[in-house]
CSV table of C-alpha atoms and ligand atoms in Angstrom, one decimal:
chain,number,residue,atom,x,y,z
A,197,MET,CA,79.6,113.7,97.8
A,198,ASN,CA,77.3,110.2,99.6
A,199,LYS,CA,79.1,109.3,102.6
A,200,GLN,CA,78.4,105.8,104.7
A,201,VAL,CA,80.8,104.3,107.6
A,202,ARG,CA,79.6,100.9,108.2
A,203,VAL,CA,80.8,98.9,111.0
A,204,PHE,CA,81.4,95.4,111.3
A,205,ASP,CA,82.8,92.8,114.4
A,206,ASP,CA,85.8,91.8,112.0
A,207,LEU,CA,87.3,91.3,109.0
A,208,LYS,CA,85.7,88.6,107.5
A,209,HIS,CA,82.5,90.4,108.1
A,210,VAL,CA,83.5,93.8,106.2
A,211,ALA,CA,84.9,91.3,103.7
A,212,GLU,CA,81.5,89.5,103.2
A,213,ALA,CA,79.3,93.1,102.8
A,214,ALA,CA,82.3,94.6,100.5
A,215,ALA,CA,81.3,91.4,98.1
A,216,ASP,CA,78.2,91.9,98.6
A,217,GLU,CA,78.3,95.1,97.9
A,218,PHE,CA,80.9,94.7,94.9
A,219,THR,CA,78.4,91.9,93.4
A,220,ALA,CA,74.9,94.2,93.8
A,221,ARG,CA,76.9,97.1,91.3
A,222,ALA,CA,78.0,94.9,89.6
A,223,GLN,CA,74.6,93.5,88.6
A,224,GLN,CA,73.3,97.4,88.5
A,225,ALA,CA,75.6,98.3,86.2
A,226,ILE,CA,75.8,95.5,83.7
A,227,ALA,CA,72.1,95.9,83.4
A,228,ARG,CA,71.9,99.5,83.0
A,229,ASN,CA,75.3,100.0,80.6
A,230,GLY,CA,76.6,96.3,80.0
A,231,ARG,CA,79.4,96.8,81.3
A,232,PHE,CA,80.9,96.5,85.2
A,233,THR,CA,84.7,99.4,85.6
A,234,VAL,CA,86.1,98.5,88.5
A,235,ALA,CA,89.8,99.8,90.1
A,236,LEU,CA,90.9,96.8,92.6
A,237,ALA,CA,93.4,97.6,96.1
A,238,GLY,CA,95.8,95.7,96.8
A,239,GLY,CA,97.6,95.5,100.3
A,240,SER,CA,96.0,92.2,102.9
A,241,THR,CA,92.6,93.3,103.6
A,242,PRO,CA,91.4,92.8,100.3
A,243,LYS,CA,92.3,89.1,100.5
A,244,THR,CA,89.4,88.0,102.5
A,245,MET,CA,87.2,89.5,100.1
A,246,TYR,CA,88.3,88.4,96.6
A,247,SER,CA,88.1,84.6,98.0
A,248,ILE,CA,84.7,85.3,98.8
A,249,LEU,CA,83.7,86.2,95.0
A,250,ALA,CA,85.9,83.6,93.9
A,251,ARG,CA,84.1,81.0,96.3
A,252,ARG,CA,80.5,82.1,95.3
A,253,SER,CA,81.7,82.5,91.1
A,254,ALA,CA,82.9,78.9,91.8
A,255,LYS,CA,79.5,77.9,93.7
A,256,LYS,CA,78.3,79.8,90.7
A,257,THR,CA,75.8,81.6,93.5
A,258,ASP,CA,77.3,84.8,92.4
A,259,GLU,CA,75.0,85.2,88.8
A,260,LEU,CA,77.8,87.8,87.6
A,261,ASP,CA,79.1,87.3,84.1
A,262,TRP,CA,82.5,88.5,84.1
A,263,THR,CA,83.2,88.8,80.8
A,264,ARG,CA,81.3,92.2,81.4
A,265,ILE,CA,83.5,92.7,84.2
A,266,GLN,CA,86.7,95.6,83.1
A,267,VAL,CA,88.8,95.0,86.0
A,268,PHE,CA,92.0,98.2,87.3
A,269,PHE,CA,94.1,98.6,89.9
A,270,GLY,CA,94.1,101.7,92.3
A,271,ASP,CA,98.0,101.2,92.5
A,272,GLU,CA,101.2,99.0,91.7
A,273,ARG,CA,104.3,98.8,93.5
A,274,HIS,CA,107.3,98.5,91.3
A,275,VAL,CA,107.8,95.1,91.0
A,276,PRO,CA,107.1,92.8,87.9
A,277,PRO,CA,103.1,90.4,88.3
A,278,THR,CA,105.4,87.8,89.2
A,279,ASP,CA,106.6,89.1,92.0
A,280,PRO,CA,104.5,88.9,95.8
A,281,ALA,CA,104.4,92.0,96.5
A,282,SER,CA,102.3,92.7,93.3
A,283,ASN,CA,99.0,93.6,93.7
A,284,PHE,CA,97.9,92.2,90.6
A,285,HIS,CA,99.7,88.6,91.7
A,286,MET,CA,98.0,89.2,94.7
A,287,ALA,CA,94.8,89.6,93.1
A,288,ASN,CA,95.4,87.2,90.4
A,289,GLU,CA,95.6,84.4,93.1
A,290,THR,CA,92.8,85.0,95.2
A,291,LEU,CA,90.5,86.3,92.4
A,292,LEU,CA,91.1,86.8,88.9
A,293,SER,CA,92.9,83.5,88.0
A,294,LYS,CA,89.5,81.8,89.3
A,295,VAL,CA,86.6,83.2,88.0
A,296,PRO,CA,86.3,83.4,84.6
A,297,LEU,CA,87.0,86.5,83.6
A,298,PRO,CA,88.2,87.3,79.8
A,299,ALA,CA,92.4,87.8,79.8
A,300,ALA,CA,91.2,90.6,77.9
A,301,ASN,CA,89.2,92.6,80.9
A,302,VAL,CA,92.2,92.7,83.1
A,303,HIS,CA,94.1,95.7,83.0
A,304,ARG,CA,97.3,95.6,85.0
A,305,ILE,CA,99.8,98.2,85.7
A,306,HIS,CA,102.6,96.9,84.2
A,307,CYS,CA,104.8,97.0,86.4
A,308,GLU,CA,107.6,95.5,85.1
A,309,GLU,CA,109.1,98.6,83.1
A,310,PRO,CA,112.6,100.0,84.7
A,311,ASP,CA,111.2,103.1,84.3
A,312,ALA,CA,107.9,103.7,86.4
A,313,ASN,CA,106.9,106.2,84.5
A,314,VAL,CA,106.7,104.1,81.5
A,315,ALA,CA,104.6,102.2,83.8
A,316,ALA,CA,102.5,105.0,84.4
A,317,ALA,CA,102.0,106.4,80.3
A,318,GLN,CA,101.4,103.4,80.1
A,319,TYR,CA,98.6,102.6,82.4
A,320,ASP,CA,97.4,105.8,81.1
A,321,ARG,CA,96.9,105.1,77.3
A,322,GLU,CA,95.2,102.0,79.1
A,323,LEU,CA,92.4,104.0,80.7
A,324,VAL,CA,92.0,106.6,77.8
A,325,SER,CA,91.9,103.9,76.0
A,326,SER,CA,88.8,101.9,78.3
A,327,PHE,CA,87.5,104.7,78.7
A,328,ALA,CA,87.4,106.7,75.6
A,329,LEU,CA,88.3,109.4,77.5
A,330,ALA,CA,88.9,112.4,75.0
A,331,GLY,CA,91.9,115.0,76.1
A,332,ASP,CA,92.6,115.6,80.6
A,333,GLU,CA,89.1,114.1,81.0
A,334,MET,CA,89.1,111.5,84.2
A,335,PRO,CA,87.5,108.1,83.5
A,336,ARG,CA,84.3,107.6,86.3
A,337,PHE,CA,84.7,104.2,86.8
A,338,GLY,CA,81.7,102.3,88.8
A,339,LEU,CA,83.8,101.6,91.4
A,340,ILE,CA,87.3,102.1,93.0
A,341,LEU,CA,88.1,99.8,95.9
A,342,LEU,CA,90.3,101.6,98.6
A,343,GLY,CA,92.3,100.4,101.6
A,344,MET,CA,94.1,102.4,103.8
A,345,GLY,CA,97.8,102.5,106.0
A,346,PRO,CA,98.5,102.8,109.9
A,347,ASP,CA,99.4,106.6,108.3
A,348,GLY,CA,96.3,107.5,106.4
A,349,HIS,CA,97.7,106.7,103.2
A,350,THR,CA,95.5,105.7,100.1
A,351,ALA,CA,96.1,103.3,97.1
A,352,SER,CA,99.9,105.8,96.6
A,353,LEU,CA,99.2,108.3,97.6
A,354,PHE,CA,101.6,108.6,100.9
A,355,PRO,CA,101.5,111.8,103.4
A,356,GLY,CA,104.4,113.7,101.5
A,357,THR,CA,104.5,113.2,98.7
A,358,ALA,CA,104.3,114.8,95.1
A,359,ALA,CA,101.2,112.2,93.9
A,360,VAL,CA,98.8,113.4,96.5
A,361,GLN,CA,98.8,117.0,94.9
A,362,GLU,CA,98.1,115.7,91.2
A,363,LEU,CA,95.6,117.4,89.7
A,364,SER,CA,95.6,117.1,86.3
A,365,ARG,CA,97.0,113.9,85.0
A,366,ARG,CA,94.6,110.6,85.8
A,367,VAL,CA,97.6,108.4,86.4
A,368,VAL,CA,101.5,108.7,88.1
A,369,ALA,CA,104.6,107.1,89.2
A,370,ASN,CA,104.6,108.3,93.1
A,371,TRP,CA,108.6,108.2,94.6
A,372,VAL,CA,108.3,107.0,98.5
A,373,PRO,CA,110.8,107.9,100.3
A,374,LYS,CA,109.8,106.1,103.5
A,375,LEU,CA,109.6,102.5,101.4
A,376,ASN,CA,112.5,103.6,99.2
A,377,THR,CA,110.8,102.4,96.2
A,378,TRP,CA,108.3,104.1,93.2
A,379,ARG,CA,104.3,102.7,93.5
A,380,VAL,CA,102.0,103.9,90.1
A,381,THR,CA,98.8,106.0,91.1
A,382,LEU,CA,95.8,106.8,90.3
A,383,THR,CA,95.0,110.1,91.6
A,384,ARG,CA,92.6,112.3,93.9
A,385,PRO,CA,90.5,113.4,90.9
A,386,VAL,CA,90.4,110.2,89.7
A,387,LEU,CA,89.3,108.4,92.8
A,388,ASN,CA,86.7,112.0,93.1
A,389,GLN,CA,85.1,110.8,90.0
A,390,ALA,CA,84.1,107.1,90.8
A,391,GLU,CA,80.6,106.3,90.6
A,392,CYS,CA,81.9,105.1,94.5
A,393,VAL,CA,84.8,104.5,96.1
A,394,LEU,CA,84.6,101.6,99.1
A,395,LEU,CA,87.2,101.5,101.5
A,396,MET,CA,88.1,98.5,103.7
A,397,VAL,CA,90.1,99.0,107.0
A,398,CYS,CA,90.8,96.6,110.1
A,399,GLY,CA,92.7,96.2,112.7
A,400,ALA,CA,93.9,97.5,115.8
A,401,GLU,CA,97.4,99.6,113.5
A,402,LYS,CA,94.8,102.0,111.9
A,403,ALA,CA,92.7,103.4,114.5
A,404,PRO,CA,95.2,106.4,115.0
A,405,ALA,CA,95.1,107.6,112.0
A,406,MET,CA,91.1,106.5,111.3
A,407,GLN,CA,90.4,109.3,114.8
A,408,GLN,CA,92.0,111.6,112.8
A,409,VAL,CA,90.7,110.2,109.3
A,410,MET,CA,86.8,110.5,110.6
A,411,GLY,CA,87.8,113.9,113.1
A,412,ASP,CA,90.1,116.9,111.9
A,413,GLY,CA,93.2,115.8,110.7
A,414,SER,CA,94.7,117.4,108.1
A,415,PRO,CA,94.4,115.5,104.1
A,416,GLU,CA,97.5,115.7,103.6
A,417,GLN,CA,99.1,113.9,107.2
A,418,PHE,CA,96.1,111.1,106.2
A,419,PRO,CA,95.9,111.8,102.0
A,420,VAL,CA,92.6,109.1,102.3
A,421,LYS,CA,90.8,112.7,103.5
A,422,TYR,CA,90.7,113.7,100.2
A,423,VAL,CA,88.7,111.0,99.1
A,424,ALA,CA,85.3,112.2,98.0
A,425,PRO,CA,83.7,111.9,94.6
A,426,SER,CA,82.5,115.0,93.9
A,427,ASN,CA,78.8,113.0,92.5
A,428,GLY,CA,79.5,109.6,94.1
A,429,GLU,CA,79.2,107.2,97.2
A,430,VAL,CA,82.3,106.7,98.9
A,431,ILE,CA,81.6,103.4,101.9
A,432,TRP,CA,83.5,102.7,105.0
A,433,MET,CA,83.8,98.9,105.9
A,434,VAL,CA,85.4,99.2,109.2
A,435,ASP,CA,86.0,96.0,111.8
A,436,ARG,CA,85.4,97.0,115.7
A,437,GLU,CA,89.1,97.0,116.1
A,438,ALA,CA,90.3,99.4,113.5
A,439,ILE,CA,87.7,102.4,115.5
A,440,SER,CA,88.7,101.4,118.5
A,441,ASP,CA,89.2,104.3,121.2
B,556,6PG,C1,98.5,99.3,98.2
B,556,6PG,C2,97.7,99.6,98.4
B,556,6PG,C3,97.5,100.7,100.0
B,556,6PG,C4,96.8,99.7,101.1
B,556,6PG,C5,97.0,99.9,103.0
B,556,6PG,C6,96.6,99.3,103.0
B,556,6PG,O1,99.7,98.7,97.7
B,556,6PG,O2,99.7,98.1,99.9
B,556,6PG,O3,96.8,100.4,97.8
B,556,6PG,O4,97.0,101.5,99.8
B,556,6PG,O5,95.1,99.5,100.5
B,556,6PG,O6,98.6,100.4,102.5
B,556,6PG,O7,97.3,98.1,103.3
B,556,6PG,P1,96.9,96.8,104.2
B,556,6PG,O8,95.1,96.6,103.6
B,556,6PG,O9,97.8,95.5,103.6
B,556,6PG,O10,96.0,97.1,105.5
């Protein structure tokens, strides 16, 4: 595993650098394989990066063929896509509706399903079909974008929840007691099969967890520590507040 930690002054600079990395990897993947597969992160941190990508596309300065990009999600809240809490809703508002991306290239997690397990199974079928997977093979994403919560969770792998220890299935529904809600999330084997995982972490509220994650905190307590692609890169893009002592 190749790991980089890049520190920036603030969220804006993190977002610019992450947008540059996204664009470079997309161009390389499209040139090499004819397509680029990316799983988007949810939450609020990625919004600035998504807006930058949308702006560059509008100004036609991104030199990206969006018809060659397949967009997935790392996780989803158990709400309909019209709900402001939905990760799809956030990504659609900031990016997907603003770039020339065919609707068929957007693979959202159908969390309008009353049973989160049904949504997880449907998304798994989407992965199997899109990546032409056989048996229990894991999809290899060109890029997986992730964030980190103040508790060290990533995607919807929250400390102490069942999904953190899932090593067979690709996608699971995960009950999160502290939020009293279901989530649907990619699992560790998928995250660690990626060519590149890019984590954006900003803000002072993340500093205590970052110290543990970069130090000797346990992965059970700080699940983002499990992110270690066996044959891929991990790039942390953090602001100074997130790594302040
Ligand atoms: C989600 C994300 C989650 C997020 C972290 C950080 O559904 O919320 O998948 O893992 O990346 O909670 O969120 P912020 O970027 O809002 O701090």
